[in-house]
PDB file of C-alpha atoms and ligand atoms in Angstrom:
ATOM      1  CA  HIS A 126       0.000   0.000   0.000  1.00 54.00           C
ATOM      2  CA  ASN A 127       1.276   3.491  -0.684  1.00 80.00           C
ATOM      3  CA  SER A 128      -1.536   5.142   1.269  1.00 93.00           C
ATOM      4  CA  ALA A 129      -0.895   4.902   4.992  1.00 97.00           C
ATOM      5  CA  ILE A 130      -4.420   6.136   5.683  1.00 98.00           C
ATOM      6  CA  SER A 131      -7.318   5.882   3.286  1.00 98.00           C
ATOM      7  CA  ILE A 132     -10.718   7.353   4.132  1.00 98.00           C
ATOM      8  CA  HIS A 133     -13.778   7.392   1.905  1.00 98.00           C
ATOM      9  CA  GLY A 134     -17.197   8.896   2.621  1.00 98.00           C
ATOM     10  CA  LEU A 135     -16.772   8.771   6.404  1.00 98.00           C
ATOM     11  CA  GLU A 136     -19.858   9.754   8.450  1.00 98.00           C
ATOM     12  CA  LYS A 137     -20.012  10.094  12.223  1.00 98.00           C
ATOM     13  CA  TYR A 138     -22.888  11.097  14.539  1.00 98.00           C
ATOM     14  CA  TYR A 139     -23.001  11.790  18.259  1.00 98.00           C
ATOM     15  CA  GLY A 140     -26.680  11.058  18.804  1.00 96.00           C
ATOM     16  CA  ASP A 141     -28.431  13.412  16.376  1.00 96.00           C
ATOM     17  CA  PHE A 142     -25.364  15.608  15.972  1.00 97.00           C
ATOM     18  CA  HIS A 143     -23.629  15.112  12.607  1.00 98.00           C
ATOM     19  CA  ALA A 144     -19.952  15.352  13.600  1.00 98.00           C
ATOM     20  CA  LEU A 145     -18.194  14.130  10.410  1.00 98.00           C
ATOM     21  CA  LYS A 146     -19.743  14.658   6.982  1.00 98.00           C
ATOM     22  CA  ASN A 147     -18.564  12.721   3.931  1.00 98.00           C
ATOM     23  CA  ILE A 148     -14.859  12.833   4.807  1.00 98.00           C
ATOM     24  CA  THR A 149     -12.646  11.553   1.988  1.00 98.00           C
ATOM     25  CA  LEU A 150      -8.904  11.696   2.501  1.00 97.00           C
ATOM     26  CA  GLU A 151      -5.686   9.902   1.582  1.00 97.00           C
ATOM     27  CA  VAL A 152      -2.487  10.195   3.590  1.00 97.00           C
ATOM     28  CA  PRO A 153       0.411   8.787   1.558  1.00 96.00           C
ATOM     29  CA  ASP A 154       3.108   6.783   3.300  1.00 96.00           C
ATOM     30  CA  LYS A 155       5.745   8.949   5.054  1.00 95.00           C
ATOM     31  CA  GLN A 156       3.821  12.170   4.584  1.00 96.00           C
ATOM     32  CA  THR A 157       2.709  14.712   7.165  1.00 96.00           C
ATOM     33  CA  LEU A 158      -0.890  15.912   7.166  1.00 97.00           C
ATOM     34  CA  VAL A 159      -1.902  18.866   9.312  1.00 97.00           C
ATOM     35  CA  ILE A 160      -5.567  19.290  10.244  1.00 98.00           C
ATOM     36  CA  CYS A 161      -6.693  22.753  11.230  1.00 96.00           C
ATOM     37  CA  GLY A 162     -10.024  24.449  11.805  1.00 96.00           C
ATOM     38  CA  PRO A 163     -12.072  26.061  14.557  1.00 96.00           C
ATOM     39  CA  SER A 164     -12.946  24.372  17.839  1.00 96.00           C
ATOM     40  CA  GLY A 165     -15.811  21.929  17.442  1.00 97.00           C
ATOM     41  CA  SER A 166     -15.225  21.348  13.702  1.00 98.00           C
ATOM     42  CA  GLY A 167     -14.547  17.608  14.145  1.00 98.00           C
ATOM     43  CA  LYS A 168     -10.728  17.513  14.020  1.00 98.00           C
ATOM     44  CA  SER A 169     -10.338  15.482  17.197  1.00 97.00           C
ATOM     45  CA  THR A 170     -13.168  13.149  16.235  1.00 98.00           C
ATOM     46  CA  LEU A 171     -11.500  12.479  12.877  1.00 98.00           C
ATOM     47  CA  VAL A 172      -8.065  11.558  14.304  1.00 98.00           C
ATOM     48  CA  ARG A 173      -9.674   9.494  17.049  1.00 97.00           C
ATOM     49  CA  CYS A 174     -11.550   7.520  14.380  1.00 97.00           C
ATOM     50  CA  MET A 175      -8.183   6.712  12.771  1.00 97.00           C
ATOM     51  CA  ASN A 176      -7.126   4.454  15.634  1.00 93.00           C
ATOM     52  CA  GLY A 177     -10.535   3.242  16.709  1.00 95.00           C
ATOM     53  CA  LEU A 178     -10.954   5.508  19.757  1.00 95.00           C
ATOM     54  CA  GLU A 179     -14.215   6.671  18.173  1.00 96.00           C
ATOM     55  CA  THR A 180     -16.610   4.553  16.149  1.00 96.00           C
ATOM     56  CA  TYR A 181     -18.066   5.809  12.864  1.00 97.00           C
ATOM     57  CA  HIS A 182     -21.371   5.110  11.178  1.00 97.00           C
ATOM     58  CA  SER A 183     -20.603   4.640   7.495  1.00 97.00           C
ATOM     59  CA  GLY A 184     -17.897   4.989   4.898  1.00 98.00           C
ATOM     60  CA  THR A 185     -14.553   3.225   4.780  1.00 97.00           C
ATOM     61  CA  LEU A 186     -11.490   3.860   6.896  1.00 98.00           C
ATOM     62  CA  LYS A 187      -8.282   1.878   6.397  1.00 97.00           C
ATOM     63  CA  VAL A 188      -5.025   2.426   8.208  1.00 97.00           C
ATOM     64  CA  LEU A 189      -1.961   0.567   6.896  1.00 96.00           C
ATOM     65  CA  GLY A 190      -4.431  -1.439   4.849  1.00 96.00           C
ATOM     66  CA  LEU A 191      -6.301  -2.511   7.988  1.00 96.00           C
ATOM     67  CA  PRO A 192     -10.042  -1.786   8.144  1.00 97.00           C
ATOM     68  CA  ILE A 193     -10.769   0.157  11.348  1.00 97.00           C
ATOM     69  CA  GLY A 194     -13.760  -1.415  13.083  1.00 96.00           C
ATOM     70  CA  ASP A 195     -14.643  -3.836  15.827  1.00 93.00           C
ATOM     71  CA  ASP A 196     -12.540  -6.853  14.823  1.00 96.00           C
ATOM     72  CA  THR A 197     -10.356  -7.202  17.920  1.00 94.00           C
ATOM     73  CA  LYS A 198      -7.485  -8.923  16.069  1.00 95.00           C
ATOM     74  CA  VAL A 199      -7.329  -6.119  13.522  1.00 96.00           C
ATOM     75  CA  MET A 200      -7.555  -3.462  16.221  1.00 95.00           C
ATOM     76  CA  ASP A 201      -4.731  -5.132  18.196  1.00 92.00           C
ATOM     77  CA  GLN A 202      -2.614  -4.727  15.055  1.00 93.00           C
ATOM     78  CA  VAL A 203      -3.657  -1.087  14.756  1.00 94.00           C
ATOM     79  CA  ARG A 204      -2.695  -0.379  18.380  1.00 90.00           C
ATOM     80  CA  LYS A 205       0.735  -1.900  17.781  1.00 90.00           C
ATOM     81  CA  ARG A 206       1.409   0.097  14.642  1.00 95.00           C
ATOM     82  CA  VAL A 207      -0.243   3.474  15.283  1.00 96.00           C
ATOM     83  CA  GLY A 208       0.925   5.770  18.079  1.00 94.00           C
ATOM     84  CA  MET A 209      -0.984   8.701  19.488  1.00 94.00           C
ATOM     85  CA  VAL A 210      -0.123  11.750  21.580  1.00 94.00           C
ATOM     86  CA  PHE A 211      -2.936  13.824  23.089  1.00 92.00           C
ATOM     87  CA  GLN A 212      -3.344  17.384  24.306  1.00 90.00           C
ATOM     88  CA  ASN A 213      -3.293  16.385  27.972  1.00 88.00           C
ATOM     89  CA  PHE A 214      -0.358  13.936  27.944  1.00 82.00           C
ATOM     90  CA  ASN A 215      -2.488  11.036  29.262  1.00 90.00           C
ATOM     91  CA  LEU A 216       0.311   9.564  31.382  1.00 96.00           C
ATOM     92  CA  PHE A 217      -0.682   7.105  34.104  1.00 96.00           C
ATOM     93  CA  PRO A 218      -0.415   9.253  37.276  1.00 97.00           C
ATOM     94  CA  HIS A 219       0.274   6.353  39.643  1.00 97.00           C
ATOM     95  CA  LEU A 220       3.169   4.966  37.563  1.00 97.00           C
ATOM     96  CA  THR A 221       6.727   6.308  37.357  1.00 98.00           C
ATOM     97  CA  ILE A 222       7.936   7.883  34.121  1.00 98.00           C
ATOM     98  CA  LEU A 223       9.924   4.736  33.330  1.00 98.00           C
ATOM     99  CA  GLU A 224       6.989   2.423  34.061  1.00 98.00           C
ATOM    100  CA  ASN A 225       4.724   4.612  31.907  1.00 97.00           C
ATOM    101  CA  CYS A 226       7.013   3.791  28.992  1.00 97.00           C
ATOM    102  CA  VAL A 227       7.638   0.126  29.858  1.00 98.00           C
ATOM    103  CA  LEU A 228       4.103  -1.102  30.503  1.00 96.00           C
ATOM    104  CA  PRO A 229       2.571  -0.335  27.075  1.00 94.00           C
ATOM    105  CA  GLN A 230       5.386  -2.268  25.395  1.00 95.00           C
ATOM    106  CA  ILE A 231       4.688  -5.324  27.561  1.00 95.00           C
ATOM    107  CA  ARG A 232       0.913  -5.017  27.094  1.00 92.00           C
ATOM    108  CA  ALA A 233       0.714  -4.146  23.394  1.00 90.00           C
ATOM    109  CA  LEU A 234       3.789  -5.897  21.986  1.00 91.00           C
ATOM    110  CA  GLY A 235       4.402  -8.669  24.507  1.00 93.00           C
ATOM    111  CA  ARG A 236       8.019  -7.527  24.953  1.00 95.00           C
ATOM    112  CA  ASP A 237       9.799  -8.886  28.017  1.00 97.00           C
ATOM    113  CA  ARG A 238      10.542  -6.418  30.791  1.00 97.00           C
ATOM    114  CA  THR A 239      14.297  -6.270  30.124  1.00 97.00           C
ATOM    115  CA  ALA A 240      13.888  -5.395  26.459  1.00 97.00           C
ATOM    116  CA  ALA A 241      11.048  -2.976  27.226  1.00 98.00           C
ATOM    117  CA  THR A 242      13.140  -1.207  29.888  1.00 98.00           C
ATOM    118  CA  ARG A 243      16.110  -0.859  27.534  1.00 97.00           C
ATOM    119  CA  GLU A 244      13.867   0.586  24.806  1.00 97.00           C
ATOM    120  CA  ALA A 245      12.124   2.922  27.266  1.00 97.00           C
ATOM    121  CA  ARG A 246      15.417   4.285  28.614  1.00 97.00           C
ATOM    122  CA  GLU A 247      16.739   4.858  25.109  1.00 96.00           C
ATOM    123  CA  HIS A 248      13.685   6.918  24.123  1.00 95.00           C
ATOM    124  CA  LEU A 249      13.570   8.830  27.419  1.00 96.00           C
ATOM    125  CA  GLN A 250      17.214   9.720  26.816  1.00 95.00           C
ATOM    126  CA  LYS A 251      16.486  10.925  23.270  1.00 91.00           C
ATOM    127  CA  MET A 252      13.730  13.136  24.699  1.00 91.00           C
ATOM    128  CA  GLN A 253      16.118  14.344  27.420  1.00 92.00           C
ATOM    129  CA  VAL A 254      13.858  13.262  30.272  1.00 95.00           C
ATOM    130  CA  ASP A 255      15.770  10.136  31.370  1.00 96.00           C
ATOM    131  CA  ILE A 256      16.943  11.845  34.586  1.00 97.00           C
ATOM    132  CA  HIS A 257      13.264  11.897  35.639  1.00 98.00           C
ATOM    133  CA  ALA A 258      12.741   8.166  35.047  1.00 98.00           C
ATOM    134  CA  GLU A 259      11.953   7.355  38.695  1.00 98.00           C
ATOM    135  CA  LYS A 260       9.646  10.341  39.242  1.00 98.00           C
ATOM    136  CA  TYR A 261       5.868  10.522  38.842  1.00 98.00           C
ATOM    137  CA  PRO A 262       4.157  12.562  36.090  1.00 97.00           C
ATOM    138  CA  ASP A 263       2.953  15.354  38.422  1.00 96.00           C
ATOM    139  CA  GLN A 264       6.586  16.087  39.359  1.00 97.00           C
ATOM    140  CA  LEU A 265       7.371  17.106  35.760  1.00 95.00           C
ATOM    141  CA  SER A 266       6.519  20.237  33.782  1.00 93.00           C
ATOM    142  CA  GLY A 267       3.964  20.043  30.982  1.00 92.00           C
ATOM    143  CA  GLY A 268       6.677  20.118  28.323  1.00 92.00           C
ATOM    144  CA  GLN A 269       8.573  17.307  30.041  1.00 94.00           C
ATOM    145  CA  GLN A 270       5.399  15.242  30.425  1.00 95.00           C
ATOM    146  CA  GLN A 271       4.619  15.659  26.747  1.00 92.00           C
ATOM    147  CA  ARG A 272       8.129  14.478  25.829  1.00 93.00           C
ATOM    148  CA  VAL A 273       7.544  11.419  28.048  1.00 96.00           C
ATOM    149  CA  ALA A 274       4.288  10.821  26.151  1.00 95.00           C
ATOM    150  CA  LEU A 275       6.303  11.006  22.912  1.00 94.00           C
ATOM    151  CA  ALA A 276       8.918   8.575  24.283  1.00 95.00           C
ATOM    152  CA  ARG A 277       6.166   6.195  25.361  1.00 95.00           C
ATOM    153  CA  ALA A 278       4.566   6.256  21.920  1.00 94.00           C
ATOM    154  CA  LEU A 279       7.873   5.983  20.018  1.00 94.00           C
ATOM    155  CA  ALA A 280       9.100   3.055  22.151  1.00 95.00           C
ATOM    156  CA  LEU A 281       6.407   1.006  20.408  1.00 94.00           C
ATOM    157  CA  LYS A 282       8.084   1.813  17.067  1.00 93.00           C
ATOM    158  CA  PRO A 283       4.863   2.929  15.399  1.00 95.00           C
ATOM    159  CA  GLU A 284       4.551   3.325  11.642  1.00 96.00           C
ATOM    160  CA  ILE A 285       2.114   6.218  12.014  1.00 97.00           C
ATOM    161  CA  MET A 286       1.909   8.922  14.680  1.00 96.00           C
ATOM    162  CA  LEU A 287      -1.351  10.731  15.403  1.00 97.00           C
ATOM    163  CA  PHE A 288      -1.191  14.027  17.310  1.00 96.00           C
ATOM    164  CA  ASP A 289      -4.229  15.821  18.740  1.00 96.00           C
ATOM    165  CA  GLU A 290      -3.211  19.380  19.649  1.00 94.00           C
ATOM    166  CA  PRO A 291      -0.045  18.163  21.398  1.00 93.00           C
ATOM    167  CA  THR A 292       1.150  21.652  22.314  1.00 93.00           C
ATOM    168  CA  SER A 293      -2.078  23.441  23.180  1.00 91.00           C
ATOM    169  CA  ALA A 294      -1.971  22.621  26.899  1.00 88.00           C
ATOM    170  CA  LEU A 295       1.657  23.775  27.222  1.00 89.00           C
ATOM    171  CA  ASP A 296       3.090  27.041  28.496  1.00 86.00           C
ATOM    172  CA  PRO A 297       4.467  29.101  25.590  1.00 86.00           C
ATOM    173  CA  GLU A 298       8.114  28.500  26.499  1.00 83.00           C
ATOM    174  CA  MET A 299       7.593  24.724  26.369  1.00 85.00           C
ATOM    175  CA  ILE A 300       5.901  24.545  23.004  1.00 91.00           C
ATOM    176  CA  SER A 301       9.067  24.651  20.928  1.00 90.00           C
ATOM    177  CA  GLU A 302      10.744  21.748  22.716  1.00 85.00           C
ATOM    178  CA  VAL A 303       7.823  19.502  21.748  1.00 89.00           C
ATOM    179  CA  LEU A 304       7.486  20.898  18.217  1.00 92.00           C
ATOM    180  CA  GLU A 305      11.191  20.251  17.595  1.00 91.00           C
ATOM    181  CA  VAL A 306      10.751  16.551  18.321  1.00 90.00           C
ATOM    182  CA  MET A 307       7.732  16.382  16.033  1.00 92.00           C
ATOM    183  CA  GLN A 308       9.609  18.143  13.247  1.00 93.00           C
ATOM    184  CA  GLU A 309      12.435  15.623  13.572  1.00 92.00           C
ATOM    185  CA  LEU A 310       9.945  12.771  13.234  1.00 92.00           C
ATOM    186  CA  ALA A 311       8.401  14.362  10.164  1.00 92.00           C
ATOM    187  CA  ARG A 312      11.818  14.839   8.570  1.00 90.00           C
ATOM    188  CA  ALA A 313      12.718  11.239   9.438  1.00 91.00           C
ATOM    189  CA  ASP A 314       9.880  10.044   7.196  1.00 88.00           C
ATOM    190  CA  MET A 315       7.364   9.071   9.854  1.00 94.00           C
ATOM    191  CA  THR A 316       3.757   9.183   8.618  1.00 96.00           C
ATOM    192  CA  ILE A 317       2.127  11.886  10.722  1.00 97.00           C
ATOM    193  CA  VAL A 318      -1.385  13.244  11.151  1.00 98.00           C
ATOM    194  CA  CYS A 319      -1.420  16.285  13.398  1.00 97.00           C
ATOM    195  CA  VAL A 320      -4.258  18.473  14.646  1.00 97.00           C
ATOM    196  CA  THR A 321      -2.613  21.765  15.516  1.00 95.00           C
ATOM    197  CA  HIS A 322      -2.916  25.536  15.523  1.00 91.00           C
ATOM    198  CA  GLU A 323       0.872  25.871  15.141  1.00 91.00           C
ATOM    199  CA  MET A 324       1.150  27.413  11.687  1.00 90.00           C
ATOM    200  CA  GLY A 325       4.951  27.493  11.912  1.00 90.00           C
ATOM    201  CA  PHE A 326       4.989  23.723  12.300  1.00 92.00           C
ATOM    202  CA  ALA A 327       2.519  23.305   9.436  1.00 94.00           C
ATOM    203  CA  LYS A 328       4.611  25.511   7.129  1.00 92.00           C
ATOM    204  CA  ALA A 329       7.844  23.757   8.079  1.00 91.00           C
ATOM    205  CA  VAL A 330       6.844  20.116   7.699  1.00 92.00           C
ATOM    206  CA  ALA A 331       3.324  19.566   6.347  1.00 96.00           C
ATOM    207  CA  ASP A 332       3.014  17.959   2.939  1.00 96.00           C
ATOM    208  CA  ARG A 333      -0.700  18.747   2.973  1.00 97.00           C
ATOM    209  CA  VAL A 334      -3.048  20.784   5.115  1.00 97.00           C
ATOM    210  CA  ILE A 335      -6.795  20.310   5.444  1.00 97.00           C
ATOM    211  CA  LEU A 336      -9.119  22.882   6.918  1.00 97.00           C
ATOM    212  CA  MET A 337     -12.250  21.568   8.641  1.00 98.00           C
ATOM    213  CA  ALA A 338     -15.448  23.427   9.478  1.00 98.00           C
ATOM    214  CA  GLU A 339     -18.673  21.978  10.877  1.00 98.00           C
ATOM    215  CA  GLY A 340     -17.627  18.383  10.276  1.00 98.00           C
ATOM    216  CA  GLU A 341     -16.489  18.860   6.679  1.00 98.00           C
ATOM    217  CA  ILE A 342     -13.204  19.327   4.862  1.00 98.00           C
ATOM    218  CA  VAL A 343     -13.712  22.795   3.392  1.00 97.00           C
ATOM    219  CA  GLU A 344     -10.213  23.424   1.998  1.00 96.00           C
ATOM    220  CA  GLU A 345      -7.212  21.301   1.179  1.00 96.00           C
ATOM    221  CA  GLY A 346      -3.772  22.057  -0.226  1.00 96.00           C
ATOM    222  CA  THR A 347      -0.064  22.442   0.334  1.00 96.00           C
ATOM    223  CA  PRO A 348       0.994  24.803   3.145  1.00 94.00           C
ATOM    224  CA  GLU A 349       1.932  27.373   0.463  1.00 92.00           C
ATOM    225  CA  GLN A 350      -1.534  27.169  -1.089  1.00 93.00           C
ATOM    226  CA  MET A 351      -3.249  27.294   2.285  1.00 92.00           C
ATOM    227  CA  PHE A 352      -1.316  30.049   4.041  1.00 87.00           C
ATOM    228  CA  ASN A 353       0.160  32.328   1.394  1.00 79.00           C
ATOM    229  CA  ASN A 354      -3.036  33.258  -0.430  1.00 62.00           C
ATOM    230  CA  PRO A 355      -4.486  36.718   0.137  1.00 56.00           C
TER     231      PRO A 355
HETATM  232  P1  ADP B  52     -12.507  19.732  17.432  1.00 68.51           P
HETATM  233  O1  ADP B  52     -11.472  18.711  17.690  1.00 68.51           O
HETATM  234  O2  ADP B  52     -12.453  20.315  16.053  1.00 68.51           O
HETATM  235  O3  ADP B  52     -12.580  20.788  18.484  1.00 68.51           O
HETATM  236  P2  ADP B  52     -14.331  17.623  18.150  1.00 68.51           P
HETATM  237  O4  ADP B  52     -14.074  16.514  17.198  1.00 68.51           O
HETATM  238  O5  ADP B  52     -13.745  17.522  19.520  1.00 68.51           O
HETATM  239  O6  ADP B  52     -13.920  19.002  17.458  1.00 68.51           O
HETATM  240  O7  ADP B  52     -15.884  17.829  18.310  1.00 68.51           O
HETATM  241  C1  ADP B  52     -16.723  18.044  17.194  1.00 68.51           C
HETATM  242  C2  ADP B  52     -18.132  18.249  17.700  1.00 68.51           C
HETATM  243  O8  ADP B  52     -18.633  17.040  18.231  1.00 68.51           O
HETATM  244  C3  ADP B  52     -18.253  19.293  18.807  1.00 68.51           C
HETATM  245  O9  ADP B  52     -19.448  20.016  18.591  1.00 68.51           O
HETATM  246  C4  ADP B  52     -18.342  18.462  20.074  1.00 68.51           C
HETATM  247  O10 ADP B  52     -19.068  19.108  21.084  1.00 68.51           O
HETATM  248  C5  ADP B  52     -19.039  17.226  19.576  1.00 68.51           C
HETATM  249  N1  ADP B  52     -18.624  16.045  20.360  1.00 68.51           N
HETATM  250  C6  ADP B  52     -17.361  15.592  20.521  1.00 68.51           C
HETATM  251  N2  ADP B  52     -17.348  14.503  21.277  1.00 68.51           N
HETATM  252  C7  ADP B  52     -18.613  14.259  21.615  1.00 68.51           C
HETATM  253  C8  ADP B  52     -19.254  13.254  22.397  1.00 68.51           C
HETATM  254  N3  ADP B  52     -18.560  12.267  22.972  1.00 68.51           N
HETATM  255  N4  ADP B  52     -20.598  13.314  22.520  1.00 68.51           N
HETATM  256  C9  ADP B  52     -21.303  14.293  21.935  1.00 68.51           C
HETATM  257  N5  ADP B  52     -20.769  15.265  21.175  1.00 68.51           N
HETATM  258  C10 ADP B  52     -19.441  15.245  21.020  1.00 68.51           C
HETATM  259  P1  ADP B  53     -11.102  18.626  22.169  1.00 68.51           P
HETATM  260  O1  ADP B  53      -9.772  18.931  22.724  1.00 68.51           O
HETATM  261  O2  ADP B  53     -11.089  17.502  21.198  1.00 68.51           O
HETATM  262  O3  ADP B  53     -11.870  19.823  21.666  1.00 68.51           O
HETATM  263  P2  ADP B  53     -13.193  18.479  24.137  1.00 68.51           P
HETATM  264  O4  ADP B  53     -12.794  19.279  25.320  1.00 68.51           O
HETATM  265  O5  ADP B  53     -14.146  18.999  23.110  1.00 68.51           O
HETATM  266  O6  ADP B  53     -11.870  17.999  23.415  1.00 68.51           O
HETATM  267  O7  ADP B  53     -13.750  17.090  24.611  1.00 68.51           O
HETATM  268  C1  ADP B  53     -13.161  16.355  25.653  1.00 68.51           C
HETATM  269  C2  ADP B  53     -13.955  15.059  25.837  1.00 68.51           C
HETATM  270  O8  ADP B  53     -15.360  15.327  25.976  1.00 68.51           O
HETATM  271  C3  ADP B  53     -13.834  14.128  24.637  1.00 68.51           C
HETATM  272  O9  ADP B  53     -13.763  12.794  25.098  1.00 68.51           O
HETATM  273  C4  ADP B  53     -15.101  14.356  23.865  1.00 68.51           C
HETATM  274  O10 ADP B  53     -15.489  13.191  23.160  1.00 68.51           O
HETATM  275  C5  ADP B  53     -16.108  14.691  24.956  1.00 68.51           C
HETATM  276  N1  ADP B  53     -17.124  15.657  24.475  1.00 68.51           N
HETATM  277  C6  ADP B  53     -16.913  16.784  23.783  1.00 68.51           C
HETATM  278  N2  ADP B  53     -18.046  17.396  23.489  1.00 68.51           N
HETATM  279  C7  ADP B  53     -19.027  16.665  24.045  1.00 68.51           C
HETATM  280  C8  ADP B  53     -20.445  16.790  24.095  1.00 68.51           C
HETATM  281  N3  ADP B  53     -21.088  17.791  23.500  1.00 68.51           N
HETATM  282  N4  ADP B  53     -21.123  15.836  24.754  1.00 68.51           N
HETATM  283  C9  ADP B  53     -20.475  14.821  25.333  1.00 68.51           C
HETATM  284  N5  ADP B  53     -19.158  14.647  25.324  1.00 68.51           N
HETATM  285  C10 ADP B  53     -18.437  15.553  24.684  1.00 68.51           C
END
């Protein structure tokens, strides 16, 4: 497959509320897609559909050729191969930083603890948070916690990374340290889908940008087409 993500005619309702309307979208392998649009336009719902965190009502949605749905074997595959980083870090508060990174590897990949610990330490070191390995999440700053969340996701060696406003809960001075890591991933040919308001990031690394409004894709283009027009 040369499309990492392939979506056709996707429809999603929350009760009577029509949250995603006829979404059709291809994300080629190794490309970076940025999703922007006002609050409530369906951006989060769309990325959450991509790894099965939200169900959808009709249309087709394939990730790495796998149909996203309720087949548990398929969804186990998806969880192994697709990583996600959220706005609010989503670290386990009662686990140390190291254990936060070790446990998902044991659970999702069946790695033994020794291998998982080695992998976790390597990624914590890359994110420059290894000195905090024995601490708990609430002892770290927001920027540090988000880099732990990145280390945790990357330790699973995902083929696709999904980001849902990963910098919007951070203090301004911590935004760049997280964006830098994401830019490195994008340049290293990771397939990335990122909901963000960071136009600098979009201009620097996006291959394509989509603009959503009221559950629809209303504009689509390269960053140049999307941001440099009058
Ligand atoms: P965005 O990420 O663009 O801010 P969301 O995908 O979070 O938008 O939400 C799109 C719309 O769907 C919003 O109007 C939101 O209130 C609604 N919505 C999101 N999640 C739910 C839910 N679990 N139940 C009902 N409505 C929801
Ligand atoms: P986002 O950062 O995506 O805009 P929100 O703050 O809108 O997140 O939503 C946070 C959580 O609340 C999500 O799990 C979402 O599904 C849920 N949610 C959002 N809007 C509604 C709604 N109108 N009714 C019920 N749940 C909602």
